[in-house]
């Protein structure tokens, strides 16, 4: 066994112990982490499985100041010179504000049964509070109708990072008042759309936008203070629960779940300290908001007691934050190897090198969670720099199933960034074979989790179309459909056609 194979096997074994999964170690002659082709051929998904795709308002809509929309923190950020790679903005993005009928027809063509979209808060309430902007609501009403006309289930994410700038000017998420402003906003959406939308997720990746925006400042509003991150996270926890109640009060058909970003955490070594650090990572990065909603308390993310004072926690908050979800939604992109940093004296806070990667300094991320988490590079990397590790989805899904008493699960995002473009020699086709391989292997692992009892009912590929990739601008492409930003022409990639066949047949060898 060579070093690479040895490392792969040891990490897989350490991970399998922590996560309690069946060992499923790639054959030594394969790319580390890859799935045998027999598993792909045998994989089957249940009848009625909801195949879908996901997008987010700021990344696809454009129309940044049309029809009365207010400014968001992302408008301000992208309009600031030097913030976005390549200097592009989401001002036009994919122009889905105007092209939604065409995009939903494409979704139908790919046999899609679910579309996870998000709503731009400043389009609905330009300054974050007060009466709704009728033109903004009309747009989302039209979008929902066009989905239903195409046989696509509308799955609404209420907040995917584009806070009204006016609310940031009032203190942003560290200001606890935002919980009730947000609950009002969620109630407005449920009142106007709740006759047709039954599936709601309050926040996309709450850890990411609070940590990146307030803890390390690589996302807007670019604040870098761990205490602000903790306060923001606590407001979001309260907001999530208040929103669940206001949505249900406004729509009797509503079901509320989540769209959390999660990475399975494998301890670096089998030592007790590293295993405990991996458990803290899981508590902080994966289930912080889930545990709060389901159980009314925070999980053990910190060494010792949670820093309640720093978080702005008040007596009685346990009751407010307790709002059990109807189903659990989370994303899977890649994994983490976690080690203990209890004895570190220097903490760096971490920085950001791509949407899903937080690069920790040698010591540890912060003096409260005291762990160090890195993305390994044993498996191949996508062009966006994330390690491809298909079995991670099996480990994550089975772990969440075990920990939360086998809830209904929706995979709210998964995907890979590759820059393949229309190819003249292939008559304009986009032969993105690596994306097909990525989904084929990952979905085989998801099918294995379902076969082992996980109640997964939906999978949403990120993304239906190429779109604006936040601080990385247009330098990354995640779509099943290629977008030419010069004229907004859409071209279905080979992966899109493949995913369409998978959606129609519930199998992967198509
Ligand atoms: O584009 C993002 C999305 O907004 C949130 N999840 C990860 C995607 C790819 O980086």
Coordinates of C-alpha atoms and ligand atoms in Angstrom, one line a residue:
X1 CA 0.0 0.0 0.0
X2 CA 1.5 3.4 -1.0
X3 CA 1.3 6.5 1.2
X4 CA -1.7 8.0 -0.6
X5 CA -3.7 4.8 -0.4
X6 CA -2.7 4.4 3.3
X7 CA -3.8 7.9 4.1
X8 CA -7.1 7.4 2.3
X9 CA -7.8 4.2 4.2
X10 CA -6.9 5.6 7.6
X11 CA -9.0 8.7 7.2
X12 CA -11.9 6.7 5.9
X13 CA -11.5 4.3 8.8
X14 CA -11.3 7.2 11.4
X15 CA -14.3 8.8 9.8
X16 CA -16.3 5.6 9.7
X17 CA -15.7 5.1 13.4
X18 CA -16.8 8.6 14.3
X19 CA -19.8 8.7 11.9
X20 CA -20.7 5.1 12.7
X21 CA -21.2 4.3 9.0
X22 CA -20.4 1.2 7.1
X23 CA -16.8 1.3 5.9
X24 CA -17.0 1.9 2.1
X25 CA -13.4 2.4 1.1
X26 CA -12.5 3.0 -2.5
X27 CA -10.6 0.2 -4.2
X28 CA -6.9 0.9 -4.1
X29 CA -6.5 1.2 -7.9
X30 CA -9.1 3.9 -8.2
X31 CA -9.0 7.6 -7.7
X32 CA -9.2 8.2 -4.0
X33 CA -12.8 8.4 -2.8
X34 CA -14.3 7.3 -6.1
X35 CA -17.3 4.9 -6.2
X36 CA -17.1 1.5 -8.1
X37 CA -19.1 1.5 -11.4
X38 CA -21.1 -1.5 -10.1
X39 CA -22.6 0.8 -7.4
X40 CA -23.6 3.3 -10.0
X41 CA -25.3 0.6 -12.2
X42 CA -27.2 -0.8 -9.3
X43 CA -28.3 2.5 -7.7
X44 CA -32.1 3.1 -7.8
X45 CA -34.2 6.0 -6.4
X46 CA -37.7 5.5 -5.1
X47 CA -40.8 6.2 -7.3
X48 CA -41.9 9.8 -6.8
X49 CA -38.4 11.0 -5.8
X50 CA -38.2 14.7 -6.3
X51 CA -35.4 15.6 -8.7
X52 CA -34.7 19.3 -8.7
X53 CA -32.3 22.2 -9.1
X54 CA -31.6 25.3 -7.0
X55 CA -30.7 28.9 -7.5
X56 CA -30.7 32.1 -5.5
X57 CA -32.3 35.5 -6.2
X58 CA -29.1 37.6 -6.3
X59 CA -27.3 35.0 -8.3
X60 CA -29.8 34.8 -11.2
X61 CA -32.4 37.5 -11.1
X62 CA -30.5 40.7 -12.2
X63 CA -33.0 43.7 -12.3
X64 CA -31.2 45.0 -9.3
X65 CA -33.1 48.2 -9.1
X66 CA -36.2 47.5 -11.2
X67 CA -39.8 47.9 -10.1
X68 CA -39.0 49.6 -6.8
X69 CA -36.4 47.1 -5.5
X70 CA -34.2 48.5 -2.6
X71 CA -30.5 48.1 -2.3
X72 CA -29.1 44.9 -0.7
X73 CA -25.8 44.4 1.1
X74 CA -24.7 42.4 -2.0
X75 CA -25.5 45.3 -4.3
X76 CA -23.4 47.5 -2.2
X77 CA -20.5 45.0 -2.0
X78 CA -20.4 44.2 -5.7
X79 CA -20.5 47.9 -6.5
X80 CA -17.4 48.5 -4.4
X81 CA -14.3 48.3 -6.5
X82 CA -12.0 45.4 -5.7
X83 CA -14.5 43.2 -4.0
X84 CA -15.4 40.7 -6.8
X85 CA -13.0 38.7 -8.9
X86 CA -13.1 40.1 -12.4
X87 CA -15.1 43.2 -11.2
X88 CA -18.5 41.8 -12.3
X89 CA -21.8 42.3 -10.4
X90 CA -25.2 40.7 -10.1
X91 CA -26.9 43.7 -11.7
X92 CA -28.0 41.7 -14.6
X93 CA -26.8 38.1 -13.7
X94 CA -28.9 35.7 -15.8
X95 CA -31.8 38.1 -16.1
X96 CA -34.2 35.5 -14.7
X97 CA -36.4 38.4 -13.5
X98 CA -37.4 38.7 -17.1
X99 CA -36.6 35.2 -18.4
X100 CA -38.3 33.1 -15.7
X101 CA -40.8 31.6 -18.1
X102 CA -38.0 30.4 -20.4
X103 CA -36.0 29.0 -17.5
X104 CA -39.0 27.0 -16.1
X105 CA -39.7 25.6 -19.5
X106 CA -36.1 24.4 -19.6
X107 CA -36.6 22.9 -16.1
X108 CA -39.6 21.0 -17.5
X109 CA -37.5 19.8 -20.5
X110 CA -35.1 18.3 -18.0
X111 CA -37.9 16.5 -16.2
X112 CA -37.5 18.6 -13.1
X113 CA -40.0 18.2 -10.3
X114 CA -38.8 20.8 -7.9
X115 CA -37.1 24.2 -8.2
X116 CA -35.6 25.8 -5.1
X117 CA -35.6 29.6 -5.6
X118 CA -35.0 32.4 -3.2
X119 CA -36.8 35.7 -2.7
X120 CA -35.0 39.0 -2.6
X121 CA -36.0 40.7 0.7
X122 CA -35.4 44.3 -0.7
X123 CA -37.5 43.5 -3.7
X124 CA -40.4 42.8 -1.3
X125 CA -39.6 45.4 1.3
X126 CA -37.2 47.9 -0.1
X127 CA -36.1 49.2 3.3
X128 CA -36.6 45.9 5.1
X129 CA -39.8 46.8 7.0
X130 CA -43.3 48.1 6.2
X131 CA -45.8 47.4 3.5
X132 CA -44.8 45.1 0.6
X133 CA -43.8 46.4 -2.8
X134 CA -46.6 45.2 -5.0
X135 CA -44.5 44.9 -8.1
X136 CA -42.0 42.8 -6.3
X137 CA -44.6 40.4 -5.0
X138 CA -46.2 40.2 -8.4
X139 CA -42.9 39.0 -9.8
X140 CA -42.7 36.1 -7.4
X141 CA -46.4 35.3 -7.8
X142 CA -45.7 35.0 -11.6
X143 CA -42.6 32.9 -11.0
X144 CA -44.6 30.5 -8.8
X145 CA -47.4 30.2 -11.4
X146 CA -44.9 29.5 -14.2
X147 CA -43.4 26.7 -12.1
X148 CA -46.7 25.1 -11.4
X149 CA -47.7 25.4 -15.1
X150 CA -44.5 23.4 -15.9
X151 CA -45.2 20.7 -13.3
X152 CA -42.4 22.0 -11.0
X153 CA -42.9 22.2 -7.2
X154 CA -42.0 25.7 -5.9
X155 CA -39.6 25.4 -3.0
X156 CA -39.1 28.9 -1.5
X157 CA -35.9 29.9 0.4
X158 CA -36.9 33.1 2.2
X159 CA -33.3 34.5 2.7
X160 CA -30.3 33.6 0.6
X161 CA -27.9 36.4 1.8
X162 CA -29.3 39.6 0.2
X163 CA -30.2 41.6 3.3
X164 CA -31.7 45.0 2.7
X165 CA -28.9 47.5 3.1
X166 CA -31.3 49.7 5.2
X167 CA -31.4 46.9 7.8
X168 CA -27.6 46.6 7.8
X169 CA -27.5 50.3 8.5
X170 CA -29.6 49.6 11.6
X171 CA -27.0 47.1 12.9
X172 CA -27.5 44.1 10.6
X173 CA -28.0 40.6 12.0
X174 CA -26.2 41.2 15.3
X175 CA -29.1 43.5 16.0
X176 CA -31.7 41.3 17.6
X177 CA -34.6 43.4 16.3
X178 CA -34.0 41.8 12.9
X179 CA -35.6 38.6 14.2
X180 CA -39.0 40.3 14.3
X181 CA -38.5 42.3 11.1
X182 CA -37.6 39.0 9.4
X183 CA -40.6 37.2 10.8
X184 CA -42.9 39.9 9.4
X185 CA -41.2 39.6 6.0
X186 CA -41.7 35.8 6.1
X187 CA -45.3 36.2 7.0
X188 CA -45.9 38.6 4.0
X189 CA -44.5 35.9 1.7
X190 CA -46.7 33.2 3.2
X191 CA -49.7 35.4 3.0
X192 CA -49.2 36.2 -0.7
X193 CA -47.7 32.9 -2.0
X194 CA -48.9 30.3 0.6
X195 CA -51.9 29.2 -1.4
X196 CA -49.4 27.8 -3.9
X197 CA -46.1 27.4 -2.1
X198 CA -46.1 24.6 0.6
X199 CA -42.3 24.1 1.1
X200 CA -40.4 26.8 2.9
X201 CA -36.8 27.1 4.1
X202 CA -36.1 30.2 6.2
X203 CA -32.3 30.6 5.6
X204 CA -29.8 29.4 3.2
X205 CA -26.5 28.4 4.9
X206 CA -27.0 30.5 8.1
X207 CA -23.5 29.6 9.4
X208 CA -21.9 30.8 6.2
X209 CA -23.5 34.2 5.9
X210 CA -23.1 35.0 9.6
X211 CA -19.5 33.8 9.9
X212 CA -18.3 35.2 6.5
X213 CA -20.2 38.4 6.9
X214 CA -19.7 39.2 10.6
X215 CA -16.9 36.9 11.9
X216 CA -14.2 37.3 9.3
X217 CA -15.6 39.9 6.9
X218 CA -15.0 38.3 3.6
X219 CA -18.7 38.6 2.7
X220 CA -20.8 41.7 3.1
X221 CA -21.2 43.6 5.3
X222 CA -17.5 42.8 5.8
X223 CA -17.3 43.0 9.6
X224 CA -14.7 40.9 11.4
X225 CA -15.5 40.3 15.0
X226 CA -16.2 36.9 16.5
X227 CA -18.7 38.4 19.0
X228 CA -20.6 40.0 16.1
X229 CA -20.8 36.6 14.5
X230 CA -22.2 35.0 17.6
X231 CA -24.8 37.7 18.0
X232 CA -25.7 37.5 14.4
X233 CA -26.1 33.7 14.7
X234 CA -28.3 34.0 17.7
X235 CA -30.6 36.6 16.0
X236 CA -30.8 34.2 13.1
X237 CA -31.8 31.3 15.4
X238 CA -34.6 33.5 16.9
X239 CA -35.6 34.7 13.4
X240 CA -35.8 31.1 12.1
X241 CA -38.2 30.1 14.8
X242 CA -40.3 33.3 14.7
X243 CA -40.6 32.9 10.9
X244 CA -41.8 29.3 11.2
X245 CA -44.6 30.6 13.4
X246 CA -45.5 33.5 11.2
X247 CA -45.5 31.3 8.0
X248 CA -47.7 28.8 9.6
X249 CA -50.1 31.5 10.9
X250 CA -50.4 32.8 7.4
X251 CA -50.7 29.6 5.5
X252 CA -52.3 26.4 6.7
X253 CA -50.6 24.4 3.9
X254 CA -47.1 25.5 4.8
X255 CA -44.3 23.0 5.8
X256 CA -41.1 24.5 7.1
X257 CA -37.6 23.0 6.9
X258 CA -34.1 24.2 6.2
X259 CA -31.3 24.7 3.7
X260 CA -28.2 24.4 5.9
X261 CA -24.7 24.0 4.5
X262 CA -23.1 20.9 6.0
X263 CA -19.7 19.1 5.6
X264 CA -19.2 15.7 7.3
X265 CA -16.4 16.1 9.8
X266 CA -13.7 13.4 10.1
X267 CA -11.2 13.6 13.0
X268 CA -7.7 14.0 11.9
X269 CA -6.5 11.2 14.2
X270 CA -8.3 8.7 16.4
X271 CA -7.4 10.6 19.5
X272 CA -10.1 11.6 21.9
X273 CA -9.2 15.2 21.5
X274 CA -9.5 15.2 17.7
X275 CA -12.8 13.2 17.9
X276 CA -14.2 15.8 20.3
X277 CA -13.0 18.6 18.0
X278 CA -14.7 17.0 15.0
X279 CA -17.9 16.8 17.1
X280 CA -17.6 20.5 17.9
X281 CA -17.2 21.3 14.2
X282 CA -20.3 19.3 13.5
X283 CA -22.2 21.2 16.3
X284 CA -21.0 24.6 15.2
X285 CA -21.0 24.3 11.4
X286 CA -23.6 21.7 10.6
X287 CA -26.3 21.5 13.3
X288 CA -26.1 24.7 15.3
X289 CA -29.4 26.1 13.9
X290 CA -31.0 22.7 13.4
X291 CA -30.5 21.6 17.0
X292 CA -31.8 25.0 18.2
X293 CA -35.0 24.6 16.3
X294 CA -35.5 21.0 17.1
X295 CA -34.6 21.0 20.7
X296 CA -34.6 24.6 22.0
X297 CA -30.9 24.7 22.9
X298 CA -27.6 25.0 21.2
X299 CA -25.4 21.9 20.6
X300 CA -22.0 21.5 22.3
X301 CA -20.1 23.6 19.8
X302 CA -17.9 25.3 22.4
X303 CA -15.2 24.1 24.9
X304 CA -17.2 24.6 28.1
X305 CA -20.4 26.6 28.3
X306 CA -21.7 28.6 25.3
X307 CA -20.6 32.3 25.6
X308 CA -24.2 33.3 26.3
X309 CA -23.4 36.9 27.1
X310 CA -21.4 37.4 24.0
X311 CA -24.2 35.9 22.0
X312 CA -26.8 38.3 23.4
X313 CA -28.7 35.4 24.9
X314 CA -31.6 36.4 27.1
X315 CA -33.6 34.4 29.7
X316 CA -36.5 32.8 27.9
X317 CA -34.7 32.5 24.5
X318 CA -34.8 28.7 24.7
X319 CA -38.5 28.9 24.4
X320 CA -38.5 31.3 21.5
X321 CA -35.9 29.4 19.5
X322 CA -37.7 26.0 19.9
X323 CA -39.6 25.5 16.6
X324 CA -39.4 21.9 15.4
X325 CA -39.0 21.7 11.6
X326 CA -41.3 19.5 9.5
X327 CA -38.4 18.2 7.5
X328 CA -34.6 18.8 7.3
X329 CA -32.8 20.2 4.3
X330 CA -29.1 20.5 3.9
X331 CA -26.4 20.8 1.2
X332 CA -23.4 18.6 0.6
X333 CA -20.4 19.7 -1.4
X334 CA -17.2 18.5 0.4
X335 CA -15.8 17.3 3.7
X336 CA -13.5 18.5 6.5
X337 CA -10.7 16.9 8.5
X338 CA -10.8 18.4 12.0
X339 CA -8.2 18.5 14.7
X340 CA -8.1 19.9 18.2
X341 CA -6.7 23.3 18.9
X342 CA -7.4 23.4 22.6
X343 CA -3.8 24.2 23.4
X344 CA -3.3 26.9 20.8
X345 CA -2.5 30.3 22.0
X346 CA -2.9 32.1 18.7
X347 CA -6.3 32.1 16.9
X348 CA -6.6 33.6 13.5
X349 CA -10.4 33.6 12.9
X350 CA -10.0 32.0 9.5
X351 CA -10.5 33.5 6.0
X352 CA -12.3 32.5 3.0
X353 CA -11.1 31.0 -0.2
X354 CA -14.2 30.1 -2.2
X355 CA -17.8 29.8 -1.2
X356 CA -17.5 26.5 0.7
X357 CA -13.9 26.7 2.0
X358 CA -12.8 28.4 5.2
X359 CA -9.1 28.2 5.5
X360 CA -8.1 28.1 9.2
X361 CA -4.9 29.4 10.5
X362 CA -2.4 27.0 12.0
X363 CA -3.6 27.6 15.6
X364 CA -7.3 27.3 15.4
X365 CA -10.3 29.3 14.3
X366 CA -11.3 31.0 17.5
X367 CA -10.8 30.7 21.3
X368 CA -14.4 29.3 21.9
X369 CA -14.7 26.3 19.5
X370 CA -11.0 25.6 19.5
X371 CA -10.8 23.4 16.5
X372 CA -9.0 23.5 13.2
X373 CA -10.9 22.4 10.1
X374 CA -9.3 21.9 6.7
X375 CA -10.6 20.6 3.4
X376 CA -8.4 17.6 2.4
X377 CA -7.1 17.2 -1.1
X378 CA -6.9 13.5 -1.5
X379 CA -9.7 13.2 -3.9
X380 CA -9.7 15.2 -7.2
X381 CA -10.5 18.9 -6.9
X382 CA -13.1 20.7 -9.0
X383 CA -12.1 23.8 -10.9
X384 CA -13.7 25.7 -8.0
X385 CA -11.2 24.1 -5.7
X386 CA -13.4 21.7 -3.7
X387 CA -12.4 18.2 -3.0
X388 CA -14.7 15.6 -4.7
X389 CA -15.6 13.0 -2.0
X390 CA -18.8 11.1 -2.9
X391 CA -19.0 9.0 0.2
X392 CA -19.3 12.2 2.3
X393 CA -23.0 12.4 1.4
X394 CA -23.6 8.9 2.6
X395 CA -21.9 9.7 5.9
X396 CA -23.7 13.0 6.4
X397 CA -27.2 11.7 5.5
X398 CA -26.9 8.7 7.8
X399 CA -25.5 10.8 10.6
X400 CA -28.3 13.3 10.5
X401 CA -30.8 10.5 10.2
X402 CA -29.5 8.9 13.3
X403 CA -29.2 12.1 15.3
X404 CA -32.6 13.5 14.5
X405 CA -34.7 10.4 14.7
X406 CA -34.9 9.7 11.0
X407 CA -36.5 12.9 9.7
X408 CA -37.7 13.5 6.1
X409 CA -34.6 14.9 4.4
X410 CA -34.2 17.1 1.3
X411 CA -30.8 17.6 -0.2
X412 CA -31.1 21.3 -0.9
X413 CA -27.9 21.7 -2.9
X414 CA -24.9 19.8 -4.3
X415 CA -22.8 20.5 -7.3
X416 CA -19.4 21.3 -8.8
X417 CA -17.8 24.2 -10.5
X418 CA -16.3 23.4 -13.9
X419 CA -15.9 26.0 -16.7
X420 CA -16.8 23.8 -19.8
X421 CA -18.3 25.9 -22.5
X422 CA -20.0 25.3 -25.9
X423 CA -17.6 23.5 -28.2
X424 CA -17.6 24.3 -31.9
X425 CA -16.2 20.9 -32.9
X426 CA -19.2 19.3 -31.1
X427 CA -21.7 21.5 -32.8
X428 CA -22.1 23.8 -29.9
X429 CA -22.6 21.0 -27.3
X430 CA -21.1 21.5 -23.8
X431 CA -19.4 18.1 -23.1
X432 CA -19.0 18.5 -19.3
X433 CA -18.1 14.9 -18.5
X434 CA -16.6 15.7 -15.1
X435 CA -19.9 17.1 -13.9
X436 CA -21.7 14.0 -14.9
X437 CA -19.1 11.9 -13.1
X438 CA -19.4 14.0 -10.0
X439 CA -23.2 13.6 -9.8
X440 CA -23.1 9.9 -10.9
X441 CA -20.8 8.9 -8.0
X442 CA -22.3 11.2 -5.4
X443 CA -25.9 10.1 -6.2
X444 CA -24.8 6.4 -6.0
X445 CA -23.8 7.2 -2.4
X446 CA -27.1 8.9 -1.8
X447 CA -29.0 5.9 -3.2
X448 CA -26.9 3.7 -0.8
X449 CA -28.0 5.9 2.2
X450 CA -31.7 5.6 1.1
X451 CA -31.3 1.8 0.7
X452 CA -29.9 1.8 4.3
X453 CA -33.1 3.5 5.6
X454 CA -32.6 7.3 5.2
X455 CA -35.8 9.1 4.3
X456 CA -34.5 11.3 1.6
X457 CA -37.3 12.6 -0.6
X458 CA -35.5 15.2 -2.9
X459 CA -32.2 16.2 -4.4
X460 CA -31.5 19.7 -5.8
X461 CA -28.5 20.1 -8.1
X462 CA -26.8 23.4 -7.8
X463 CA -27.5 24.8 -10.2
X464 CA -30.2 24.9 -13.0
X465 CA -28.1 27.6 -14.8
X466 CA -24.7 29.1 -14.5
X467 CA -24.9 32.1 -12.3
X468 CA -23.2 34.9 -10.4
X469 CA -20.9 33.1 -7.9
X470 CA -20.7 35.8 -5.1
X471 CA -17.2 37.2 -4.5
X472 CA -15.9 34.9 -7.3
X473 CA -18.2 36.6 -9.8
X474 CA -18.4 34.9 -13.2
X475 CA -15.1 33.0 -12.7
X476 CA -17.0 29.8 -11.7
X477 CA -19.8 27.9 -13.4
X478 CA -22.0 25.5 -11.5
X479 CA -25.0 25.1 -14.0
X480 CA -26.5 22.2 -15.8
X481 CA -27.3 24.8 -18.4
X482 CA -24.6 27.1 -19.8
X483 CA -25.4 30.9 -19.8
X484 CA -23.7 33.2 -22.3
X485 CA -23.7 36.4 -20.4
X486 CA -23.2 38.5 -23.5
X487 CA -26.7 37.7 -24.9
X488 CA -28.3 35.5 -22.1
X489 CA -28.4 32.5 -24.5
X490 CA -29.0 29.2 -22.6
X491 CA -27.3 25.9 -23.8
X492 CA -28.1 22.7 -22.0
X493 CA -24.9 21.0 -21.1
X494 CA -24.4 17.3 -21.5
X495 CA -24.8 17.0 -17.7
X496 CA -28.2 18.7 -18.0
X497 CA -29.4 16.1 -20.5
X498 CA -28.0 13.3 -18.4
X499 CA -29.7 14.7 -15.2
X500 CA -32.9 14.9 -17.2
X501 CA -32.6 11.2 -18.0
X502 CA -31.9 10.4 -14.4
X503 CA -34.9 12.4 -13.3
X504 CA -37.1 10.5 -15.7
X505 CA -35.8 7.0 -14.8
X506 CA -34.7 7.1 -11.1
X507 CA -31.4 5.4 -12.1
X508 CA -27.9 6.6 -12.8
X509 CA -26.7 4.3 -15.7
X510 CA -28.5 6.3 -18.3
Ligands
LIG1 O1 -23.4 29.5 -5.3 C1 -23.4 28.9 -4.0 C2 -24.7 29.1 -3.3 O2 -25.2 30.4 -3.3 C3 -24.6 28.6 -1.9 N1 -24.1 27.2 -1.9 C4 -22.9 27.0 -2.6 C5 -23.0 27.5 -4.1 C6 -21.8 27.1 -4.9 O3 -20.6 27.7 -4.3

